[in-house]
C-alpha cells in the first residue's frame, strides 16, 4: 500500500496478519460448537412437545431448509468474501452497513456477560450431583440455598460465593483460550470439547432410555398432533427455533467464515453444520423426554405436568430425576457436564465476535485485543450476576435481547442485503465459486422473501404480547430499564461505534488480507475500486 492511500508504510507492516483455520473440518467443529448451546438441550425438546410433538418435525425441517441453511450460506458468504468481523465485513460490503455489524457485536457483549454465569451454575451442579446436595427440594435449593435470590429488584452487590468463584473460573478459561488465537485456542478447544460433549450426551441418552417410564416420555414427545399442523403458531415456533439455534443473527458465523481459506466449500460446510445442529437437538429431545417420562411415572402424573424448559428443566426438574433415578450420580454428571461444554463452546464463539471486531477496528494483535475485551466483560459479569439480585437481571435482559435484539438485527440484515444494497447476486456468485452445492434464484427468494416475512411476523407477535401482558410480575421500571431501554441502547451504541474513525493500523485499509479477494470489484485496478 502506498502513501497515496493515506496510510504510512510503517502502519501497514504493523498490522497483524489475519488468522486462519487449519482446515475446513476444524471450522465445521467450531461452527457446530457455536450453534450447539444451552438452548439445544433445554429449549428445543419443550418447544417441539408444546407444538404438536412429532408433527412439529415437518415445520421444523421446512424452516431449516428455507431459512436456517440459506441464512448460513448468506453469513458465510459475507464473512468469507469480505474477510472480517461483522463491522469490517459489512463495511467492505457497503460503508453504511457497518452499524449493523456493531449492532451484532453489542448484542454479543450483553449475551456473553450473563451467559457465563449459567455455565458457572452448571459447573457447580456437576459437583452437587455427587451428593445430590439439593435434597428433597430442588426448587428451594436452587432459588434459596444456591442462588440466595432476593425479592428486591435492581442491582445489588450482595455476592454469593458459590456462584462468584466458578464464574471467575469460567471467565479465566474463556479468556485464556481466546488469547491463544483462532487455531491454537478456538479451534483446539472445539476439537476437544465437541467430541466430549457428543460422547457424554450419547451416554446420557442411552442411560435415560433404560429408565422406567422412558418410553412414556418418548411417546409424549414423538406422538404427532396432526390437527396442529395448520396452526400458524407452530410454524412461527419452528422458524424461531431455527433462527436462535443456528447463531445466524449474532455475527458469529460471519466472523468464523472470515478465517476460512479461500478455496473452501461454503455450502457443503453449511449443510453439515445445519443438519448436525438439528441432529443434536433431536438427540436432546430423546434424552430429555426419556428422563421426564421416568419422572412422570415415578410421580404418578402425566408427562405434561413435569415437562418444562430453560432453567426450570435444568436446575429443578433434572435434579429431581437425578435423586430418584438408578445411577443418578452418573446421570447428573453427564447432564450438567454437557451443559458446561455446550455453554463454553458457545460463549467462546460469542466473545470471539467482539475480540475480532476490536482487532479489526484498532489494528491490535490477539493478546492485547483479548485482554481489552475479555477483562472488562469479566468484571461487568462478575459485578452483576453472581449476586442475590442477579437472577432477575439475567431473566429480563435475556428475554428482551433474545426476543427483540437478535430478531430485529437479523431482520435488518436480510432486508439490507436483499433490498438495501442488492448484495445477494454478488454473494451468490462468490459462494458458488468454491462450493459443491450451487445457489440460484431460489436461495435469493428464501433470503429476500421468506426470511423477512417470518422474522417480521415473529417480531410483531412478540412485541404485541410484551406490550399487552408486560413481563411477568416484574416492576415496570425494572423491565423498562433493563429490557426496553437495553434493546434501544444497543442500536444507538452500534450507530455511534460506526462513526468512530478506524485506526490507521486497522484492516479496513486493506482490500485483501492474505490473498486477492475473488471478486470483480476487488480484482479491478486500484483506481477503479470503491474506497472501503
Coordinates of C-alpha atoms in Angstrom, one line a residue:
X1 CA 0.0 0.0 0.0
X2 CA 1.4 3.4 -1.0
X3 CA 1.5 6.7 0.7
X4 CA -1.3 7.9 -1.6
X5 CA -3.7 5.6 0.3
X6 CA -3.2 7.8 3.4
X7 CA -1.7 5.1 5.5
X8 CA 2.0 5.2 6.4
X9 CA 4.1 2.1 5.4
X10 CA 5.1 1.5 9.0
X11 CA 1.5 1.1 10.0
X12 CA 0.8 -1.3 7.2
X13 CA 3.7 -3.6 8.3
X14 CA 2.4 -3.3 11.9
X15 CA -0.9 -4.7 11.1
X16 CA -1.4 -8.3 12.4
X17 CA -1.9 -10.9 9.8
X18 CA -5.4 -12.3 9.8
X19 CA -5.6 -15.8 11.4
X20 CA -7.0 -18.8 9.6
X21 CA -8.4 -22.2 10.4
X22 CA -6.0 -25.0 9.7
X23 CA -8.7 -26.7 7.6
X24 CA -12.4 -27.0 6.8
X25 CA -13.0 -29.8 9.4
X26 CA -11.8 -27.6 12.2
X27 CA -14.1 -24.7 11.1
X28 CA -17.1 -27.1 11.0
X29 CA -16.4 -28.3 14.5
X30 CA -16.1 -24.8 15.8
X31 CA -19.3 -23.7 13.9
X32 CA -21.2 -26.7 15.3
X33 CA -19.8 -25.8 18.8
X34 CA -21.2 -22.3 18.4
X35 CA -24.6 -23.5 17.2
X36 CA -25.0 -26.3 19.8
X37 CA -25.6 -24.4 23.0
X38 CA -27.8 -24.5 26.1
X39 CA -30.9 -23.8 24.0
X40 CA -30.4 -27.1 22.1
X41 CA -30.6 -29.0 25.3
X42 CA -33.2 -27.2 27.4
X43 CA -35.3 -25.3 24.8
X44 CA -35.9 -27.4 21.7
X45 CA -37.4 -30.5 23.4
X46 CA -40.1 -28.4 25.1
X47 CA -40.8 -26.3 22.1
X48 CA -41.3 -29.5 20.0
X49 CA -43.5 -31.1 22.7
X50 CA -45.7 -28.0 23.0
X51 CA -46.1 -27.5 19.3
X52 CA -47.5 -30.8 18.1
X53 CA -44.9 -33.3 19.1
X54 CA -43.9 -35.4 16.2
X55 CA -45.9 -33.2 13.9
X56 CA -43.5 -30.3 14.8
X57 CA -40.8 -32.1 12.8
X58 CA -42.4 -31.1 9.5
X59 CA -42.4 -27.3 10.0
X60 CA -39.0 -27.6 11.8
X61 CA -37.4 -29.2 8.7
X62 CA -39.1 -26.7 6.4
X63 CA -37.8 -23.9 8.5
X64 CA -34.3 -25.4 8.4
X65 CA -34.3 -25.8 4.6
X66 CA -36.0 -22.5 3.7
X67 CA -34.5 -20.2 6.4
X68 CA -31.8 -21.7 8.6
X69 CA -29.4 -23.2 6.0
X70 CA -30.0 -20.4 3.4
X71 CA -29.1 -17.8 6.1
X72 CA -26.0 -19.8 7.0
X73 CA -25.0 -19.5 3.3
X74 CA -25.6 -15.8 3.5
X75 CA -23.5 -15.1 6.5
X76 CA -20.7 -17.5 5.4
X77 CA -20.6 -15.6 2.1
X78 CA -20.3 -12.2 3.8
X79 CA -17.6 -13.3 6.1
X80 CA -15.6 -15.3 3.5
X81 CA -15.8 -12.7 0.8
X82 CA -15.1 -9.6 2.8
X83 CA -12.6 -11.2 5.3
X84 CA -13.6 -9.5 8.5
X85 CA -15.6 -9.4 11.7
X86 CA -19.2 -8.2 11.2
X87 CA -18.3 -4.4 11.3
X88 CA -15.4 -4.8 8.9
X89 CA -17.1 -7.3 6.6
X90 CA -20.3 -5.3 6.3
X91 CA -18.3 -2.0 5.9
X92 CA -16.4 -3.5 3.0
X93 CA -19.7 -4.6 1.5
X94 CA -21.0 -1.0 1.9
X95 CA -19.9 1.7 4.3
X96 CA -23.5 2.3 5.5
X97 CA -23.8 -1.3 6.6
X98 CA -21.1 -1.1 9.3
X99 CA -23.6 -0.1 12.0
X100 CA -25.4 -3.5 11.5
X101 CA -22.1 -5.2 12.3
X102 CA -21.6 -3.2 15.5
X103 CA -25.2 -3.9 16.5
X104 CA -24.4 -7.6 16.4
X105 CA -21.2 -7.0 18.4
X106 CA -23.2 -5.1 21.1
X107 CA -25.8 -7.9 21.3
X108 CA -22.9 -10.4 21.7
X109 CA -21.4 -8.3 24.5
X110 CA -24.7 -8.3 26.6
X111 CA -25.4 -12.0 26.0
X112 CA -21.8 -13.1 26.9
X113 CA -21.8 -11.3 30.3
X114 CA -24.9 -13.2 31.5
X115 CA -24.4 -16.5 29.6
X116 CA -21.2 -17.1 31.5
X117 CA -23.0 -17.3 34.9
X118 CA -25.3 -20.1 33.6
X119 CA -22.2 -22.1 32.8
X120 CA -20.9 -21.4 36.3
X121 CA -24.2 -22.7 37.7
X122 CA -23.9 -25.9 35.6
X123 CA -20.3 -26.4 36.8
X124 CA -21.4 -26.2 40.4
X125 CA -24.2 -28.7 39.7
X126 CA -21.7 -31.2 38.4
X127 CA -20.2 -31.1 41.9
X128 CA -23.7 -31.1 43.6
X129 CA -24.6 -34.2 41.6
X130 CA -22.2 -36.4 43.5
X131 CA -24.0 -35.8 46.8
X132 CA -27.4 -34.7 45.5
X133 CA -26.9 -31.5 47.5
X134 CA -30.4 -30.2 46.6
X135 CA -32.0 -32.9 48.8
X136 CA -35.8 -33.3 48.6
X137 CA -36.5 -29.7 47.4
X138 CA -34.5 -28.9 44.2
X139 CA -36.5 -25.7 43.6
X140 CA -36.0 -24.4 47.1
X141 CA -32.3 -25.3 47.0
X142 CA -31.7 -23.6 43.6
X143 CA -33.5 -20.4 44.4
X144 CA -32.7 -20.2 48.1
X145 CA -29.6 -22.1 49.3
X146 CA -27.6 -21.8 46.0
X147 CA -28.6 -18.5 44.4
X148 CA -30.0 -16.9 47.5
X149 CA -32.4 -14.9 45.3
X150 CA -33.5 -11.6 46.8
X151 CA -37.1 -10.3 46.4
X152 CA -35.6 -6.9 45.6
X153 CA -35.3 -5.7 42.1
X154 CA -32.3 -3.7 40.9
X155 CA -28.5 -4.1 41.0
X156 CA -27.1 -5.2 44.3
X157 CA -23.7 -6.2 45.4
X158 CA -24.5 -8.9 47.9
X159 CA -22.3 -11.6 46.3
X160 CA -22.9 -15.3 46.5
X161 CA -19.5 -17.1 46.8
X162 CA -20.8 -20.4 45.4
X163 CA -21.6 -18.6 42.2
X164 CA -18.9 -16.0 42.2
X165 CA -15.9 -18.4 42.3
X166 CA -17.0 -20.7 39.4
X167 CA -17.9 -17.6 37.4
X168 CA -14.3 -16.3 37.8
X169 CA -13.0 -19.8 36.7
X170 CA -15.3 -19.7 33.6
X171 CA -14.0 -16.3 32.5
X172 CA -10.4 -17.2 33.2
X173 CA -10.8 -20.3 31.0
X174 CA -12.5 -18.4 28.2
X175 CA -10.0 -15.5 28.1
X176 CA -7.1 -18.0 28.3
X177 CA -8.5 -20.0 25.3
X178 CA -9.2 -16.9 23.2
X179 CA -5.8 -15.3 24.0
X180 CA -4.2 -18.3 22.2
X181 CA -5.8 -17.3 18.9
X182 CA -8.1 -18.8 16.3
X183 CA -6.2 -22.0 15.6
X184 CA -4.4 -22.7 18.9
X185 CA -7.3 -21.5 21.1
X186 CA -10.7 -21.6 19.5
X187 CA -10.1 -24.5 17.1
X188 CA -8.3 -26.7 19.6
X189 CA -10.9 -26.1 22.3
X190 CA -13.6 -27.2 19.7
X191 CA -11.7 -30.3 18.8
X192 CA -11.6 -31.3 22.5
X193 CA -15.0 -30.0 23.7
X194 CA -17.2 -31.1 20.9
X195 CA -16.3 -34.9 20.8
X196 CA -16.5 -34.9 24.6
X197 CA -19.9 -33.2 24.5
X198 CA -21.2 -35.7 22.0
X199 CA -19.8 -38.7 23.9
X200 CA -21.2 -37.5 27.2
X201 CA -24.6 -36.8 25.7
X202 CA -24.8 -40.1 23.9
X203 CA -24.1 -42.0 27.2
X204 CA -26.7 -39.8 28.9
X205 CA -29.3 -40.6 26.3
X206 CA -28.6 -44.4 26.4
X207 CA -28.8 -44.3 30.2
X208 CA -32.1 -42.3 30.1
X209 CA -33.6 -44.8 27.7
X210 CA -33.2 -47.6 30.2
X211 CA -35.1 -45.7 32.9
X212 CA -38.6 -47.0 33.9
X213 CA -41.1 -44.9 32.0
X214 CA -38.7 -43.7 29.4
X215 CA -40.9 -44.7 26.5
X216 CA -43.9 -42.9 28.1
X217 CA -41.8 -39.8 27.8
X218 CA -40.9 -40.6 24.2
X219 CA -44.5 -41.3 23.3
X220 CA -45.4 -37.8 24.6
X221 CA -42.5 -36.3 22.6
X222 CA -43.0 -38.0 19.3
X223 CA -46.7 -38.7 19.1
X224 CA -47.9 -36.3 16.4
X225 CA -50.8 -34.0 16.8
X226 CA -51.7 -33.5 13.2
X227 CA -54.5 -31.1 14.0
X228 CA -51.9 -28.6 14.9
X229 CA -50.1 -28.6 11.6
X230 CA -52.3 -25.9 10.2
X231 CA -51.8 -23.7 13.3
X232 CA -49.6 -20.7 12.3
X233 CA -48.1 -20.6 15.9
X234 CA -46.4 -23.9 15.2
X235 CA -44.7 -22.6 12.1
X236 CA -43.6 -19.5 13.9
X237 CA -42.2 -21.6 16.7
X238 CA -40.3 -23.7 14.2
X239 CA -38.7 -20.8 12.4
X240 CA -38.0 -19.1 15.8
X241 CA -36.2 -22.2 17.0
X242 CA -34.1 -22.3 13.8
X243 CA -33.2 -18.6 13.9
X244 CA -32.0 -18.8 17.5
X245 CA -30.3 -22.2 17.3
X246 CA -28.1 -21.6 14.3
X247 CA -26.5 -18.4 15.6
X248 CA -27.3 -16.6 12.3
X249 CA -28.1 -13.3 13.9
X250 CA -25.1 -13.0 16.2
X251 CA -22.3 -12.2 13.8
X252 CA -20.6 -15.4 14.9
X253 CA -20.7 -17.2 11.5
X254 CA -19.6 -14.0 9.7
X255 CA -16.5 -13.9 12.0
X256 CA -15.8 -17.7 11.7
X257 CA -16.2 -17.7 7.9
X258 CA -13.6 -14.8 7.7
X259 CA -11.0 -17.2 9.0
X260 CA -11.6 -19.8 6.2
X261 CA -9.1 -20.4 3.4
X262 CA -10.0 -19.0 0.0
X263 CA -10.9 -22.3 -1.7
X264 CA -13.4 -23.6 0.9
X265 CA -16.7 -25.4 0.2
X266 CA -19.1 -23.0 1.9
X267 CA -22.4 -24.6 1.1
X268 CA -21.1 -28.1 1.9
X269 CA -19.9 -26.8 5.3
X270 CA -23.2 -25.0 5.9
X271 CA -25.2 -28.2 5.2
X272 CA -23.0 -30.2 7.7
X273 CA -23.4 -27.5 10.4
X274 CA -27.1 -27.1 9.9
X275 CA -28.0 -30.8 9.9
X276 CA -25.6 -31.6 12.8
X277 CA -27.2 -28.9 14.9
X278 CA -30.6 -30.2 14.2
X279 CA -29.5 -33.8 14.8
X280 CA -28.2 -32.8 18.2
X281 CA -31.5 -31.1 19.0
X282 CA -33.4 -34.3 18.2
X283 CA -30.9 -36.3 20.3
X284 CA -31.5 -33.8 23.2
X285 CA -35.3 -34.3 22.8
X286 CA -34.9 -38.0 23.1
X287 CA -32.7 -37.8 26.2
X288 CA -34.7 -35.1 28.0
X289 CA -38.1 -36.7 27.4
X290 CA -36.9 -40.2 28.3
X291 CA -35.8 -38.7 31.6
X292 CA -39.1 -36.7 32.0
X293 CA -41.0 -39.9 31.3
X294 CA -39.3 -41.6 34.2
X295 CA -40.1 -38.6 36.4
X296 CA -43.7 -38.6 35.4
X297 CA -44.2 -42.4 36.1
X298 CA -42.3 -42.2 39.4
X299 CA -44.6 -39.3 40.5
X300 CA -47.7 -40.8 39.2
X301 CA -48.6 -37.9 36.9
X302 CA -48.7 -37.2 33.2
X303 CA -45.6 -36.1 31.3
X304 CA -47.3 -32.7 30.6
X305 CA -47.2 -32.0 34.3
X306 CA -43.5 -32.4 34.6
X307 CA -42.4 -31.1 31.2
X308 CA -40.7 -27.7 31.3
X309 CA -37.9 -25.8 29.7
X310 CA -35.0 -23.5 30.4
X311 CA -33.7 -23.0 33.9
X312 CA -36.6 -24.9 35.3
X313 CA -35.8 -28.0 33.4
X314 CA -32.0 -27.9 34.0
X315 CA -31.8 -26.9 37.7
X316 CA -35.1 -28.1 39.1
X317 CA -36.6 -30.9 37.1
X318 CA -33.4 -32.7 36.3
X319 CA -32.1 -32.7 39.9
X320 CA -35.4 -34.3 40.9
X321 CA -34.8 -37.0 38.3
X322 CA -31.2 -37.5 39.4
X323 CA -32.3 -38.0 43.0
X324 CA -34.7 -40.8 42.1
X325 CA -33.0 -42.5 39.1
X326 CA -30.7 -45.5 39.3
X327 CA -27.1 -44.4 38.8
X328 CA -28.4 -40.8 39.3
X329 CA -24.9 -39.5 40.1
X330 CA -23.7 -40.5 36.6
X331 CA -26.8 -39.0 35.0
X332 CA -26.2 -35.7 36.8
X333 CA -22.5 -35.5 35.9
X334 CA -23.3 -36.3 32.3
X335 CA -26.2 -33.8 32.0
X336 CA -24.6 -30.9 33.8
X337 CA -21.2 -31.7 32.2
X338 CA -22.9 -31.5 28.8
X339 CA -24.3 -28.1 29.7
X340 CA -20.9 -26.9 30.7
X341 CA -19.2 -28.0 27.4
X342 CA -22.1 -26.7 25.2
X343 CA -22.1 -23.4 27.0
X344 CA -18.4 -23.0 26.8
X345 CA -18.1 -23.5 23.1
X346 CA -21.0 -21.0 22.6
X347 CA -19.5 -18.4 25.0
X348 CA -16.1 -18.7 23.2
X349 CA -17.8 -18.0 19.8
X350 CA -19.8 -15.1 21.1
X351 CA -16.8 -13.4 22.7
X352 CA -14.7 -14.1 19.6
X353 CA -17.0 -11.8 17.6
X354 CA -16.2 -8.9 20.0
X355 CA -12.5 -9.5 20.0
X356 CA -12.4 -9.8 16.2
X357 CA -14.2 -6.5 15.8
X358 CA -11.8 -4.7 18.2
X359 CA -8.8 -6.2 16.4
X360 CA -10.1 -5.1 13.1
X361 CA -11.1 -1.6 14.2
X362 CA -7.9 -0.8 16.2
X363 CA -5.4 -3.0 14.4
X364 CA -4.5 -4.8 17.6
X365 CA -2.8 -8.1 18.0
X366 CA -4.5 -11.1 19.5
X367 CA -3.4 -10.9 23.2
X368 CA -3.9 -7.2 23.7
X369 CA -7.3 -7.3 22.0
X370 CA -8.4 -10.3 24.1
X371 CA -7.4 -8.6 27.3
X372 CA -9.0 -5.3 26.2
X373 CA -12.3 -7.1 25.6
X374 CA -12.2 -10.1 28.0
X375 CA -11.2 -8.3 31.2
X376 CA -13.9 -5.6 31.2
X377 CA -16.6 -8.2 30.2
X378 CA -15.5 -10.5 33.0
X379 CA -15.6 -7.6 35.5
X380 CA -19.0 -6.5 34.5
X381 CA -20.3 -10.1 34.5
X382 CA -18.8 -10.7 38.0
X383 CA -20.2 -7.5 39.4
X384 CA -23.8 -8.0 38.1
X385 CA -24.7 -11.7 38.1
X386 CA -23.3 -13.7 41.0
X387 CA -25.4 -11.7 43.4
X388 CA -28.7 -12.1 45.2
X389 CA -30.3 -9.9 42.5
X390 CA -28.5 -11.4 39.6
X391 CA -31.3 -13.9 38.5
X392 CA -33.9 -11.2 38.0
X393 CA -31.5 -9.1 36.0
X394 CA -30.5 -12.1 33.9
X395 CA -34.1 -13.1 33.3
X396 CA -35.3 -9.8 31.9
X397 CA -32.1 -9.0 30.0
X398 CA -32.1 -12.4 28.3
X399 CA -35.8 -12.2 27.4
X400 CA -35.5 -8.8 25.7
X401 CA -32.2 -9.1 24.0
X402 CA -33.2 -12.5 22.6
X403 CA -36.8 -11.6 21.7
X404 CA -36.1 -8.2 20.2
X405 CA -32.3 -7.6 19.7
X406 CA -31.5 -10.7 17.7
X407 CA -34.7 -10.8 15.7
X408 CA -34.5 -7.1 14.8
X409 CA -30.9 -7.1 13.7
X410 CA -31.4 -10.3 11.7
X411 CA -34.4 -8.7 10.0
X412 CA -32.4 -5.5 9.2
X413 CA -29.6 -7.6 7.9
X414 CA -31.6 -9.6 5.4
X415 CA -33.5 -6.5 4.2
X416 CA -30.3 -4.7 3.8
X417 CA -28.7 -7.5 1.8
X418 CA -31.6 -8.2 -0.4
X419 CA -33.1 -4.7 -1.0
X420 CA -30.9 -2.0 0.5
X421 CA -27.6 -2.9 -1.1
X422 CA -28.7 -5.6 -3.6
X423 CA -25.9 -7.7 -2.4
X424 CA -27.4 -11.2 -2.9
X425 CA -26.3 -11.7 -6.5
X426 CA -22.7 -10.8 -5.7
X427 CA -22.7 -13.0 -2.6
X428 CA -24.3 -15.9 -4.5
X429 CA -21.6 -15.7 -7.2
X430 CA -18.9 -15.6 -4.6
X431 CA -20.3 -18.7 -2.7
X432 CA -20.7 -20.6 -6.0
X433 CA -17.1 -20.2 -7.0
X434 CA -15.8 -22.7 -4.5
X435 CA -19.0 -24.6 -3.3
X436 CA -20.2 -28.0 -4.1
X437 CA -23.9 -27.1 -3.9
X438 CA -24.6 -24.1 -6.2
X439 CA -27.0 -21.3 -5.2
X440 CA -29.6 -20.0 -7.5
X441 CA -32.6 -17.7 -7.5
X442 CA -34.5 -19.9 -5.1
X443 CA -31.9 -19.0 -2.5
X444 CA -32.4 -15.3 -3.1
X445 CA -36.2 -15.8 -2.7
X446 CA -35.6 -17.6 0.7
X447 CA -33.4 -14.7 1.9
X448 CA -35.2 -11.8 0.4
X449 CA -38.8 -13.2 0.8
X450 CA -39.3 -16.0 3.3
X451 CA -36.9 -14.8 6.0
X452 CA -38.1 -11.1 6.3
X453 CA -41.7 -12.2 6.4
X454 CA -41.2 -14.8 9.1
X455 CA -38.8 -12.5 11.1
X456 CA -41.2 -9.6 10.8
X457 CA -44.1 -11.8 12.0
X458 CA -42.2 -13.1 15.0
X459 CA -41.2 -9.5 15.9
X460 CA -44.7 -8.1 15.7
X461 CA -46.2 -11.1 17.6
X462 CA -43.7 -10.8 20.4
X463 CA -43.9 -7.1 20.5
X464 CA -47.7 -7.1 20.8
X465 CA -47.6 -9.8 23.5
X466 CA -45.0 -7.9 25.6
X467 CA -46.8 -4.6 25.3
X468 CA -50.2 -6.2 26.3
X469 CA -49.0 -8.6 29.0
X470 CA -45.8 -7.0 30.3
X471 CA -43.1 -9.3 31.6
X472 CA -44.1 -11.5 34.4
X473 CA -44.6 -9.8 37.8
X474 CA -41.5 -7.6 37.5
X475 CA -41.9 -3.8 38.2
X476 CA -42.5 -1.7 35.1
X477 CA -39.4 0.5 35.8
X478 CA -37.2 -2.6 36.0
X479 CA -38.4 -4.0 32.7
X480 CA -38.2 -0.6 31.2
X481 CA -34.6 0.0 32.1
X482 CA -33.1 -3.5 31.6
X483 CA -35.5 -4.6 28.9
X484 CA -36.8 -2.0 26.6
X485 CA -34.1 0.6 27.2
X486 CA -31.4 -2.0 26.8
X487 CA -32.6 -3.1 23.4
X488 CA -32.8 0.6 22.2
X489 CA -29.4 1.4 23.7
X490 CA -27.7 -1.4 21.8
X491 CA -28.9 0.0 18.5
X492 CA -27.8 3.6 19.4
X493 CA -24.4 2.4 20.6
X494 CA -23.9 0.5 17.4
X495 CA -24.6 3.6 15.3
X496 CA -22.1 5.6 17.4
X497 CA -19.4 3.0 17.1
X498 CA -19.8 3.0 13.4
X499 CA -19.0 6.7 13.4
X500 CA -15.6 6.3 15.2
X501 CA -12.7 6.6 12.7
X502 CA -10.8 3.4 12.0
X503 CA -7.2 3.2 13.2
X504 CA -4.5 3.7 10.6
X505 CA -3.4 0.2 11.6
X506 CA -6.8 -1.4 11.1
X507 CA -7.7 -3.9 8.5
X508 CA -10.2 -1.6 6.9
X509 CA -7.4 0.0 4.8
X510 CA -6.7 -3.3 3.1
X511 CA -8.7 -4.6 0.1
X512 CA -7.5 -8.2 0.8
X513 CA -5.8 -9.8 3.7
X514 CA -3.7 -12.8 2.7
X515 CA -4.7 -13.4 -0.9
X516 CA -6.6 -11.3 -3.6
X517 CA -10.3 -11.4 -3.0
X518 CA -12.1 -13.4 -5.7
X519 CA -14.5 -10.7 -6.7
X520 CA -14.7 -8.4 -9.8
X521 CA -14.8 -5.2 -7.8
X522 CA -11.7 -6.1 -5.8
X523 CA -9.8 -7.6 -8.7
X524 CA -10.2 -4.4 -10.6
X525 CA -7.3 -1.8 -10.7
X526 CA -7.0 0.2 -7.5
X527 CA -8.2 3.4 -9.1
X528 CA -11.5 1.7 -10.1
X529 CA -12.2 0.3 -6.6
X530 CA -14.5 1.9 -4.2
X531 CA -12.7 3.1 -1.1
X532 CA -13.9 0.9 1.7

